[in-house]
């Protein structure tokens, strides 16, 4: 597949081709856990990483590999590794980057599940998050210490829709010789391609916009292939010999995408969160319509956010795609199409009104996922962000009075009608 093809063409064709055995145009679902070897020499070579090939579907599978190639192409990455969930992707990135006692600078605004994982890894394995005081590049730089091994942020913050200055943070990362890890789940590559703004690693929960239909769980790690991992005393899984692979040094054997290889060896072969080929197939199918869906998602979300902003029952709306909203300049710079379809708003009646609103919704589903073709709502303070302290929930704009919406692809007039009738009942 030519890299010269434009985004929508790559969303349909990248990473796949007609099946050479049968001529099937759709990517086959290779529902097998193992693969027959041609010889004992081939088997040994594959297990020793002396040659590529399929051996066991936990580590690699042809259907999953097609998805990895497609997402890598859409992100402009050298390679990608698919895993069983977005949470697994975050876990594998952090554990591949660091040993116990090492640290990373993290955005103060992240998905609640990511924050919970970071605190658990800190308490149990001494992988230390150093939270920046704010979202400005200078805040990230101020948090760097000699123990820091990476910077981690989201491209669009879940759930308040704030757009992050990726290029500014990437410049900080480069000055300090650190890789920048960007969770771009809320943007998808249709809105933001973080590698083009300086990111070194991009993470996705494919359960959201990439899949699109709320059918599957999956995650993706994309390696830009340009960070210099060879600094002495750091990144031992990439720089030091693996005794169980005949002394393999990943940066020497795979210089174009060493981080992806390290994630596959440690993450998939050792820890084991592989992606099902059926989930890979459904995600491949979903990606084919990604650019069309994202345009409709953004248009619908902007209309709903504008409607809520002017509603007398609403205290505030956090959607920087609206004129005069905080973060409008960054949103215009990075996502002129719109900052996605997930955002928060607060009801003047506080938590009781927020809960009544959600209970009264009929078309919009009360559901914890985001990025689906169906519109969804949740109360973050008691669900996705419940583990945060009250002051942290307030800073993340997910206080008790707050509702998170994920706007889908329905006719926007029907979405607005459902929201209005629910607001009337919540008053």
CSV table of C-alpha atoms in Angstrom, one decimal:
chain,number,residue,atom,x,y,z
A,1,UNK,CA,0.0,0.0,0.0
A,2,UNK,CA,1.6,3.3,-1.1
A,3,UNK,CA,2.2,5.8,1.7
A,4,UNK,CA,1.3,8.5,-0.9
A,5,UNK,CA,-2.3,7.5,-0.7
A,6,UNK,CA,-4.5,9.9,1.3
A,7,UNK,CA,-6.0,9.2,4.7
A,8,UNK,CA,-9.4,7.9,3.6
A,9,UNK,CA,-7.8,5.5,1.1
A,10,UNK,CA,-5.4,4.2,3.7
A,11,UNK,CA,-8.3,3.7,6.2
A,12,UNK,CA,-9.8,1.2,3.7
A,13,UNK,CA,-6.7,-0.4,2.2
A,14,UNK,CA,-3.6,0.0,4.4
A,15,UNK,CA,-2.1,-3.2,5.9
A,16,UNK,CA,-4.3,-5.6,3.9
A,17,UNK,CA,-4.5,-7.1,0.4
A,18,UNK,CA,-6.6,-9.8,-1.3
A,19,UNK,CA,-5.9,-13.2,0.3
A,20,UNK,CA,-3.2,-14.9,-1.8
A,21,UNK,CA,-4.6,-18.4,-1.1
A,22,UNK,CA,-8.3,-17.7,-2.0
A,23,UNK,CA,-8.6,-14.3,-3.5
A,24,UNK,CA,-10.9,-13.2,-0.6
A,25,UNK,CA,-11.0,-9.3,-0.6
A,26,UNK,CA,-11.9,-9.0,3.0
A,27,UNK,CA,-9.1,-9.8,5.5
A,28,UNK,CA,-9.6,-13.4,6.6
A,29,UNK,CA,-10.1,-14.2,10.3
A,30,UNK,CA,-7.3,-16.5,11.2
A,31,UNK,CA,-9.0,-18.3,14.1
A,32,UNK,CA,-6.1,-20.4,15.2
A,33,UNK,CA,-3.9,-20.4,18.3
A,34,UNK,CA,-0.9,-21.9,16.5
A,35,UNK,CA,0.8,-22.2,13.1
A,36,UNK,CA,2.6,-25.2,11.6
A,37,UNK,CA,6.3,-24.7,11.0
A,38,UNK,CA,8.0,-25.7,7.8
A,39,UNK,CA,11.0,-27.1,9.7
A,40,UNK,CA,12.6,-27.4,13.1
A,41,UNK,CA,15.1,-24.8,11.9
A,42,UNK,CA,12.3,-22.3,11.1
A,43,UNK,CA,10.6,-22.9,14.4
A,44,UNK,CA,13.9,-22.3,16.3
A,45,UNK,CA,14.7,-19.1,14.3
A,46,UNK,CA,11.2,-17.6,14.9
A,47,UNK,CA,11.4,-18.2,18.6
A,48,UNK,CA,14.9,-16.8,18.7
A,49,UNK,CA,13.8,-13.7,16.7
A,50,UNK,CA,16.3,-14.5,14.0
A,51,UNK,CA,13.4,-14.4,11.4
A,52,UNK,CA,9.9,-13.2,11.4
A,53,UNK,CA,6.9,-15.5,11.2
A,54,UNK,CA,3.8,-16.7,13.0
A,55,UNK,CA,4.1,-19.2,15.8
A,56,UNK,CA,1.4,-18.6,18.4
A,57,UNK,CA,-1.4,-16.1,18.2
A,58,UNK,CA,-0.7,-14.6,21.6
A,59,UNK,CA,2.4,-12.9,20.1
A,60,UNK,CA,1.3,-12.5,16.5
A,61,UNK,CA,-1.6,-13.5,14.2
A,62,UNK,CA,-2.1,-12.6,10.5
A,63,UNK,CA,-5.5,-10.9,11.1
A,64,UNK,CA,-4.0,-8.9,14.1
A,65,UNK,CA,-0.9,-8.1,12.0
A,66,UNK,CA,-3.1,-6.5,9.3
A,67,UNK,CA,-4.7,-4.3,11.9
A,68,UNK,CA,-1.3,-3.3,13.3
A,69,UNK,CA,-0.1,-2.4,9.8
A,70,UNK,CA,-3.2,-0.3,9.1
A,71,UNK,CA,-3.1,1.7,12.4
A,72,UNK,CA,0.7,2.2,11.9
A,73,UNK,CA,0.0,3.6,8.5
A,74,UNK,CA,-2.7,5.9,9.7
A,75,UNK,CA,-0.5,7.3,12.5
A,76,UNK,CA,2.6,7.6,10.4
A,77,UNK,CA,4.4,5.0,12.7
A,78,UNK,CA,7.1,2.5,11.7
A,79,UNK,CA,5.3,-0.3,13.5
A,80,UNK,CA,2.4,-1.1,15.9
A,81,UNK,CA,1.6,-3.7,18.5
A,82,UNK,CA,-2.1,-4.7,19.1
A,83,UNK,CA,-3.1,-5.7,22.6
A,84,UNK,CA,-6.3,-6.8,24.4
A,85,UNK,CA,-7.4,-3.4,25.7
A,86,UNK,CA,-6.4,0.3,25.9
A,87,UNK,CA,-5.6,-0.3,29.6
A,88,UNK,CA,-3.2,-3.1,28.5
A,89,UNK,CA,-1.5,-0.7,26.1
A,90,UNK,CA,-0.9,1.9,28.9
A,91,UNK,CA,0.4,-0.9,31.2
A,92,UNK,CA,2.8,-2.3,28.6
A,93,UNK,CA,4.2,1.0,27.6
A,94,UNK,CA,5.0,2.0,31.2
A,95,UNK,CA,6.4,-1.4,32.1
A,96,UNK,CA,8.5,-1.6,28.9
A,97,UNK,CA,9.9,1.9,29.5
A,98,UNK,CA,10.9,1.7,33.2
A,99,UNK,CA,12.3,-0.4,35.9
A,100,UNK,CA,11.3,-0.1,39.6
A,101,UNK,CA,12.5,3.2,41.0
A,102,UNK,CA,12.3,5.1,37.7
A,103,UNK,CA,9.8,7.8,37.0
A,104,UNK,CA,7.8,9.6,34.3
A,105,UNK,CA,6.1,12.9,34.0
A,106,UNK,CA,2.4,12.6,33.6
A,107,UNK,CA,-0.3,15.0,32.6
A,108,UNK,CA,-2.5,16.0,35.6
A,109,UNK,CA,-5.6,15.4,33.4
A,110,UNK,CA,-5.9,11.8,32.2
A,111,UNK,CA,-8.6,9.2,31.9
A,112,UNK,CA,-9.6,7.9,35.4
A,113,UNK,CA,-8.6,4.3,34.6
A,114,UNK,CA,-5.1,5.5,33.5
A,115,UNK,CA,-4.7,7.5,36.8
A,116,UNK,CA,-5.8,4.5,38.8
A,117,UNK,CA,-3.3,2.2,37.0
A,118,UNK,CA,-0.5,4.7,37.5
A,119,UNK,CA,-1.1,4.9,41.3
A,120,UNK,CA,-1.3,1.1,41.5
A,121,UNK,CA,2.0,0.7,39.6
A,122,UNK,CA,3.5,3.3,41.9
A,123,UNK,CA,2.4,1.6,45.1
A,124,UNK,CA,3.2,-2.0,44.0
A,125,UNK,CA,6.1,-1.7,41.6
A,126,UNK,CA,7.7,1.7,42.3
A,127,UNK,CA,7.1,3.1,38.8
A,128,UNK,CA,6.7,6.8,39.8
A,129,UNK,CA,4.3,9.2,38.2
A,130,UNK,CA,5.4,12.8,38.5
A,131,UNK,CA,2.3,14.8,37.8
A,132,UNK,CA,2.7,18.1,36.1
A,133,UNK,CA,1.0,21.1,37.8
A,134,UNK,CA,-0.9,22.0,34.6
A,135,UNK,CA,-1.1,21.4,30.9
A,136,UNK,CA,1.4,24.0,29.6
A,137,UNK,CA,4.7,22.7,28.3
A,138,UNK,CA,6.5,24.6,31.1
A,139,UNK,CA,4.5,22.6,33.7
A,140,UNK,CA,5.8,19.3,32.2
A,141,UNK,CA,9.3,20.6,32.1
A,142,UNK,CA,9.2,21.7,35.8
A,143,UNK,CA,8.3,18.2,36.9
A,144,UNK,CA,11.3,16.5,35.2
A,145,UNK,CA,13.9,15.0,37.5
A,146,UNK,CA,17.0,12.8,37.0
A,147,UNK,CA,14.8,9.7,37.4
A,148,UNK,CA,12.4,10.7,34.6
A,149,UNK,CA,12.3,8.4,31.7
A,150,UNK,CA,9.3,9.6,29.7
A,151,UNK,CA,6.5,12.2,29.4
A,152,UNK,CA,2.9,10.9,29.1
A,153,UNK,CA,-0.2,12.9,28.1
A,154,UNK,CA,-3.4,12.6,26.1
A,155,UNK,CA,-4.0,14.5,22.8
A,156,UNK,CA,-7.6,15.3,23.7
A,157,UNK,CA,-8.3,15.0,27.4
A,158,UNK,CA,-10.9,12.4,28.6
A,159,UNK,CA,-13.5,13.6,29.4
A,160,UNK,CA,-13.3,17.4,29.3
A,161,UNK,CA,-12.2,17.6,25.6
A,162,UNK,CA,-9.2,20.0,26.4
A,163,UNK,CA,-6.7,19.8,23.5
A,164,UNK,CA,-3.1,19.5,24.6
A,165,UNK,CA,-0.2,21.3,23.0
A,166,UNK,CA,1.6,18.2,21.8
A,167,UNK,CA,4.3,20.1,19.8
A,168,UNK,CA,5.1,22.2,22.8
A,169,UNK,CA,5.4,19.2,25.1
A,170,UNK,CA,7.4,17.3,22.4
A,171,UNK,CA,9.9,20.1,22.4
A,172,UNK,CA,10.4,19.8,26.1
A,173,UNK,CA,10.8,16.0,25.8
A,174,UNK,CA,13.5,16.5,23.1
A,175,UNK,CA,15.4,19.0,25.2
A,176,UNK,CA,15.7,16.4,28.0
A,177,UNK,CA,16.2,13.3,25.8
A,178,UNK,CA,12.9,11.8,26.8
A,179,UNK,CA,10.3,10.0,24.7
A,180,UNK,CA,6.8,11.5,24.5
A,181,UNK,CA,3.9,9.1,24.9
A,182,UNK,CA,0.5,10.3,23.7
A,183,UNK,CA,-2.8,8.5,24.4
A,184,UNK,CA,-4.7,9.7,21.3
A,185,UNK,CA,-7.9,7.6,21.9
A,186,UNK,CA,-10.3,10.6,21.9
A,187,UNK,CA,-8.8,12.1,18.7
A,188,UNK,CA,-8.2,9.0,16.6
A,189,UNK,CA,-5.7,9.5,13.7
A,190,UNK,CA,-8.6,11.1,11.7
A,191,UNK,CA,-8.3,14.3,13.9
A,192,UNK,CA,-4.7,14.3,15.3
A,193,UNK,CA,-1.6,12.4,14.3
A,194,UNK,CA,0.6,13.0,17.3
A,195,UNK,CA,3.8,11.7,15.6
A,196,UNK,CA,3.5,14.6,13.1
A,197,UNK,CA,3.7,16.9,16.2
A,198,UNK,CA,6.7,15.2,17.8
A,199,UNK,CA,5.3,12.2,19.7
A,200,UNK,CA,7.4,9.1,19.9
A,201,UNK,CA,4.8,6.6,21.0
A,202,UNK,CA,1.0,6.7,20.4
A,203,UNK,CA,-1.5,4.7,22.3
A,204,UNK,CA,-5.1,3.9,21.4
A,205,UNK,CA,-8.0,2.2,23.0
A,206,UNK,CA,-9.4,0.7,19.8
A,207,UNK,CA,-12.7,0.0,21.6
A,208,UNK,CA,-13.6,3.6,20.9
A,209,UNK,CA,-13.5,5.5,17.6
A,210,UNK,CA,-11.3,3.0,15.7
A,211,UNK,CA,-13.8,0.2,16.2
A,212,UNK,CA,-16.7,2.5,16.4
A,213,UNK,CA,-19.6,0.2,17.0
A,214,UNK,CA,-19.2,-0.8,20.6
A,215,UNK,CA,-18.5,-4.5,19.8
A,216,UNK,CA,-14.9,-5.1,20.8
A,217,UNK,CA,-12.2,-4.4,23.3
A,218,UNK,CA,-8.7,-3.7,22.1
A,219,UNK,CA,-5.6,-1.5,22.3
A,220,UNK,CA,-2.8,-0.3,20.1
A,221,UNK,CA,0.8,0.9,20.7
A,222,UNK,CA,2.4,2.7,17.8
A,223,UNK,CA,6.2,3.3,17.6
A,224,UNK,CA,7.3,6.3,15.6
A,225,UNK,CA,10.7,4.7,15.1
A,226,UNK,CA,12.8,7.8,15.6
A,227,UNK,CA,13.7,8.1,19.3
A,228,UNK,CA,17.3,7.3,20.2
A,229,UNK,CA,16.9,4.6,22.9
A,230,UNK,CA,20.6,4.0,23.3
A,231,UNK,CA,21.4,6.3,26.2
A,232,UNK,CA,23.5,4.3,28.7
A,233,UNK,CA,21.7,3.3,31.9
A,234,UNK,CA,18.2,3.7,30.5
A,235,UNK,CA,15.6,1.5,28.8
A,236,UNK,CA,17.3,-1.8,29.6
A,237,UNK,CA,14.7,-3.9,27.7
A,238,UNK,CA,15.8,-2.1,24.5
A,239,UNK,CA,19.6,-1.7,25.2
A,240,UNK,CA,20.7,-4.7,27.2
A,241,UNK,CA,21.0,-8.3,26.0
A,242,UNK,CA,18.1,-10.7,26.5
A,243,UNK,CA,19.6,-14.0,27.8
A,244,UNK,CA,16.6,-16.0,26.7
A,245,UNK,CA,17.0,-14.8,23.1
A,246,UNK,CA,20.6,-15.7,22.7
A,247,UNK,CA,21.8,-12.2,23.8
A,248,UNK,CA,19.5,-10.3,21.5
A,249,UNK,CA,19.9,-6.5,21.8
A,250,UNK,CA,16.7,-5.1,20.5
A,251,UNK,CA,18.1,-1.7,19.3
A,252,UNK,CA,20.8,-3.5,17.4
A,253,UNK,CA,18.6,-6.1,15.7
A,254,UNK,CA,15.6,-3.9,15.1
A,255,UNK,CA,16.9,-0.3,14.8
A,256,UNK,CA,13.8,1.0,12.9
A,257,UNK,CA,11.2,0.1,15.5
A,258,UNK,CA,12.9,-1.2,18.7
A,259,UNK,CA,10.2,-0.1,21.1
A,260,UNK,CA,7.5,-2.0,19.3
A,261,UNK,CA,9.7,-5.2,19.3
A,262,UNK,CA,10.3,-4.8,23.1
A,263,UNK,CA,6.6,-4.4,23.7
A,264,UNK,CA,5.9,-7.5,21.7
A,265,UNK,CA,8.6,-9.6,23.4
A,266,UNK,CA,8.0,-8.5,27.0
A,267,UNK,CA,4.3,-7.5,26.7
A,268,UNK,CA,2.8,-10.2,24.5
A,269,UNK,CA,5.2,-13.1,25.0
A,270,UNK,CA,5.8,-12.6,28.7
A,271,UNK,CA,2.7,-10.9,30.1
A,272,UNK,CA,0.3,-12.2,27.5
A,273,UNK,CA,-2.5,-9.7,26.7
A,274,UNK,CA,-2.9,-10.6,23.1
A,275,UNK,CA,-5.8,-9.4,20.9
A,276,UNK,CA,-8.3,-11.9,19.5
A,277,UNK,CA,-8.3,-12.2,15.7
A,278,UNK,CA,-12.1,-11.7,15.7
A,279,UNK,CA,-11.7,-8.4,17.5
A,280,UNK,CA,-9.0,-7.4,15.1
A,281,UNK,CA,-11.2,-8.2,12.1
A,282,UNK,CA,-14.1,-6.1,13.5
A,283,UNK,CA,-11.8,-3.2,14.2
A,284,UNK,CA,-10.3,-3.3,10.7
A,285,UNK,CA,-13.9,-3.1,9.4
A,286,UNK,CA,-14.7,-0.2,11.6
A,287,UNK,CA,-11.6,1.8,10.6
A,288,UNK,CA,-12.8,1.7,6.9
A,289,UNK,CA,-15.4,4.3,7.8
A,290,UNK,CA,-13.4,6.3,10.4
A,291,UNK,CA,-13.0,9.6,8.5
A,292,UNK,CA,-16.7,9.7,7.6
A,293,UNK,CA,-17.7,8.9,11.1
A,294,UNK,CA,-15.4,11.5,12.7
A,295,UNK,CA,-16.7,14.3,10.6
A,296,UNK,CA,-20.3,13.5,11.7
A,297,UNK,CA,-19.2,13.0,15.3
A,298,UNK,CA,-17.6,16.4,15.4
A,299,UNK,CA,-20.5,18.2,13.7
A,300,UNK,CA,-23.1,16.6,16.0
A,301,UNK,CA,-21.0,17.3,19.1
A,302,UNK,CA,-20.5,20.9,18.3
A,303,UNK,CA,-24.2,21.4,17.8
A,304,UNK,CA,-25.1,19.7,21.1
A,305,UNK,CA,-22.4,21.6,23.0
A,306,UNK,CA,-23.6,24.9,21.6
A,307,UNK,CA,-27.2,24.0,22.5
A,308,UNK,CA,-26.3,23.0,26.1
A,309,UNK,CA,-24.2,26.2,26.5
A,310,UNK,CA,-27.3,28.3,26.0
A,311,UNK,CA,-29.6,26.1,28.1
A,312,UNK,CA,-30.9,27.7,31.4
A,313,UNK,CA,-30.4,24.5,33.4
A,314,UNK,CA,-26.7,24.2,32.4
A,315,UNK,CA,-23.9,25.8,34.5
A,316,UNK,CA,-21.1,25.3,32.0
A,317,UNK,CA,-19.9,23.3,29.0
A,318,UNK,CA,-16.3,22.1,28.4
A,319,UNK,CA,-16.0,21.9,24.7
A,320,UNK,CA,-13.1,24.1,23.2
A,321,UNK,CA,-14.6,23.8,19.7
A,322,UNK,CA,-17.1,26.6,20.7
A,323,UNK,CA,-16.1,30.3,20.4
A,324,UNK,CA,-14.9,31.8,23.6
A,325,UNK,CA,-14.3,28.5,25.4
A,326,UNK,CA,-11.0,27.9,27.3
A,327,UNK,CA,-8.5,26.2,25.0
A,328,UNK,CA,-10.1,27.5,21.8
A,329,UNK,CA,-6.8,28.5,20.3
A,330,UNK,CA,-5.2,25.1,20.7
A,331,UNK,CA,-8.4,23.4,19.4
A,332,UNK,CA,-8.3,25.6,16.3
A,333,UNK,CA,-4.7,24.8,15.8
A,334,UNK,CA,-4.7,21.0,16.2
A,335,UNK,CA,-8.3,20.0,15.4
A,336,UNK,CA,-9.9,22.5,13.0
A,337,UNK,CA,-12.5,19.8,12.2
A,338,UNK,CA,-13.5,19.8,15.9
A,339,UNK,CA,-12.1,18.4,19.2
A,340,UNK,CA,-13.9,15.1,18.9
A,341,UNK,CA,-17.3,14.2,20.3
A,342,UNK,CA,-16.7,13.6,24.1
A,343,UNK,CA,-17.2,16.4,26.5
A,344,UNK,CA,-18.6,17.3,29.9
A,345,UNK,CA,-21.2,19.8,31.1
A,346,UNK,CA,-22.5,20.7,34.6
A,347,UNK,CA,-26.1,21.1,35.7
A,348,UNK,CA,-27.1,24.0,38.0
A,349,UNK,CA,-29.0,21.6,40.1
A,350,UNK,CA,-25.8,19.8,41.2
A,351,UNK,CA,-25.4,16.0,41.5
A,352,UNK,CA,-29.2,15.3,42.1
A,353,UNK,CA,-30.0,17.0,38.8
A,354,UNK,CA,-27.1,15.2,37.0
A,355,UNK,CA,-28.4,11.8,38.1
A,356,UNK,CA,-32.0,12.6,37.2
A,357,UNK,CA,-30.9,13.8,33.8
A,358,UNK,CA,-29.1,10.6,33.0
A,359,UNK,CA,-32.0,8.5,34.3
A,360,UNK,CA,-34.4,10.4,32.1
A,361,UNK,CA,-32.5,9.9,28.8
A,362,UNK,CA,-34.2,7.6,26.3
A,363,UNK,CA,-32.3,7.8,23.0
A,364,UNK,CA,-28.9,8.4,24.6
A,365,UNK,CA,-27.7,5.3,26.4
A,366,UNK,CA,-26.4,5.3,30.0
A,367,UNK,CA,-23.2,3.5,29.2
A,368,UNK,CA,-19.5,3.7,30.2
A,369,UNK,CA,-17.9,3.5,26.8
A,370,UNK,CA,-17.2,6.4,24.5
A,371,UNK,CA,-16.6,6.9,20.8
A,372,UNK,CA,-19.4,4.7,19.5
A,373,UNK,CA,-21.9,5.5,16.7
A,374,UNK,CA,-24.6,5.6,19.4
A,375,UNK,CA,-24.8,8.6,21.8
A,376,UNK,CA,-23.8,7.8,25.4
A,377,UNK,CA,-23.9,9.4,28.8
A,378,UNK,CA,-22.3,8.7,32.2
A,379,UNK,CA,-21.8,10.3,35.6
A,380,UNK,CA,-18.0,10.3,35.9
A,381,UNK,CA,-17.8,11.2,39.6
A,382,UNK,CA,-19.5,7.9,40.6
A,383,UNK,CA,-18.1,5.7,37.8
A,384,UNK,CA,-15.1,6.3,35.6
A,385,UNK,CA,-13.4,8.8,37.9
A,386,UNK,CA,-14.7,7.7,41.2
A,387,UNK,CA,-11.2,6.8,42.5
A,388,UNK,CA,-10.0,10.4,42.3
A,389,UNK,CA,-10.0,12.6,45.3
A,390,UNK,CA,-12.7,15.4,45.3
A,391,UNK,CA,-10.2,18.1,44.5
A,392,UNK,CA,-8.8,16.1,41.6
A,393,UNK,CA,-12.3,15.5,40.2
A,394,UNK,CA,-12.9,19.2,40.4
A,395,UNK,CA,-9.6,20.0,38.5
A,396,UNK,CA,-10.5,17.4,35.9
A,397,UNK,CA,-14.0,19.0,35.5
A,398,UNK,CA,-15.8,15.8,36.6
A,399,UNK,CA,-17.3,17.0,39.9
A,400,UNK,CA,-20.6,15.6,41.2
A,401,UNK,CA,-22.7,18.0,39.1
A,402,UNK,CA,-21.0,16.9,35.8
A,403,UNK,CA,-22.2,14.6,33.0
A,404,UNK,CA,-20.0,13.2,30.3
A,405,UNK,CA,-21.5,12.9,26.8
A,406,UNK,CA,-20.2,10.9,23.9
A,407,UNK,CA,-22.2,12.2,20.9
A,408,UNK,CA,-22.9,9.6,18.2
A,409,UNK,CA,-24.1,9.7,14.6
A,410,UNK,CA,-27.9,9.9,15.1
A,411,UNK,CA,-29.8,12.9,13.5
A,412,UNK,CA,-28.7,15.8,15.7
A,413,UNK,CA,-32.3,16.9,16.1
A,414,UNK,CA,-33.2,13.7,17.7
A,415,UNK,CA,-30.2,13.9,20.1
A,416,UNK,CA,-31.2,17.4,21.1
A,417,UNK,CA,-34.8,16.5,21.6
A,418,UNK,CA,-33.8,13.7,24.0
A,419,UNK,CA,-31.4,16.0,25.9
A,420,UNK,CA,-34.1,18.6,26.3
A,421,UNK,CA,-36.7,16.3,27.6
A,422,UNK,CA,-34.2,14.8,30.1
A,423,UNK,CA,-33.2,18.3,31.2
A,424,UNK,CA,-36.8,19.2,31.8
A,425,UNK,CA,-37.2,16.2,34.0
A,426,UNK,CA,-34.0,16.9,35.9
A,427,UNK,CA,-35.0,20.4,36.9
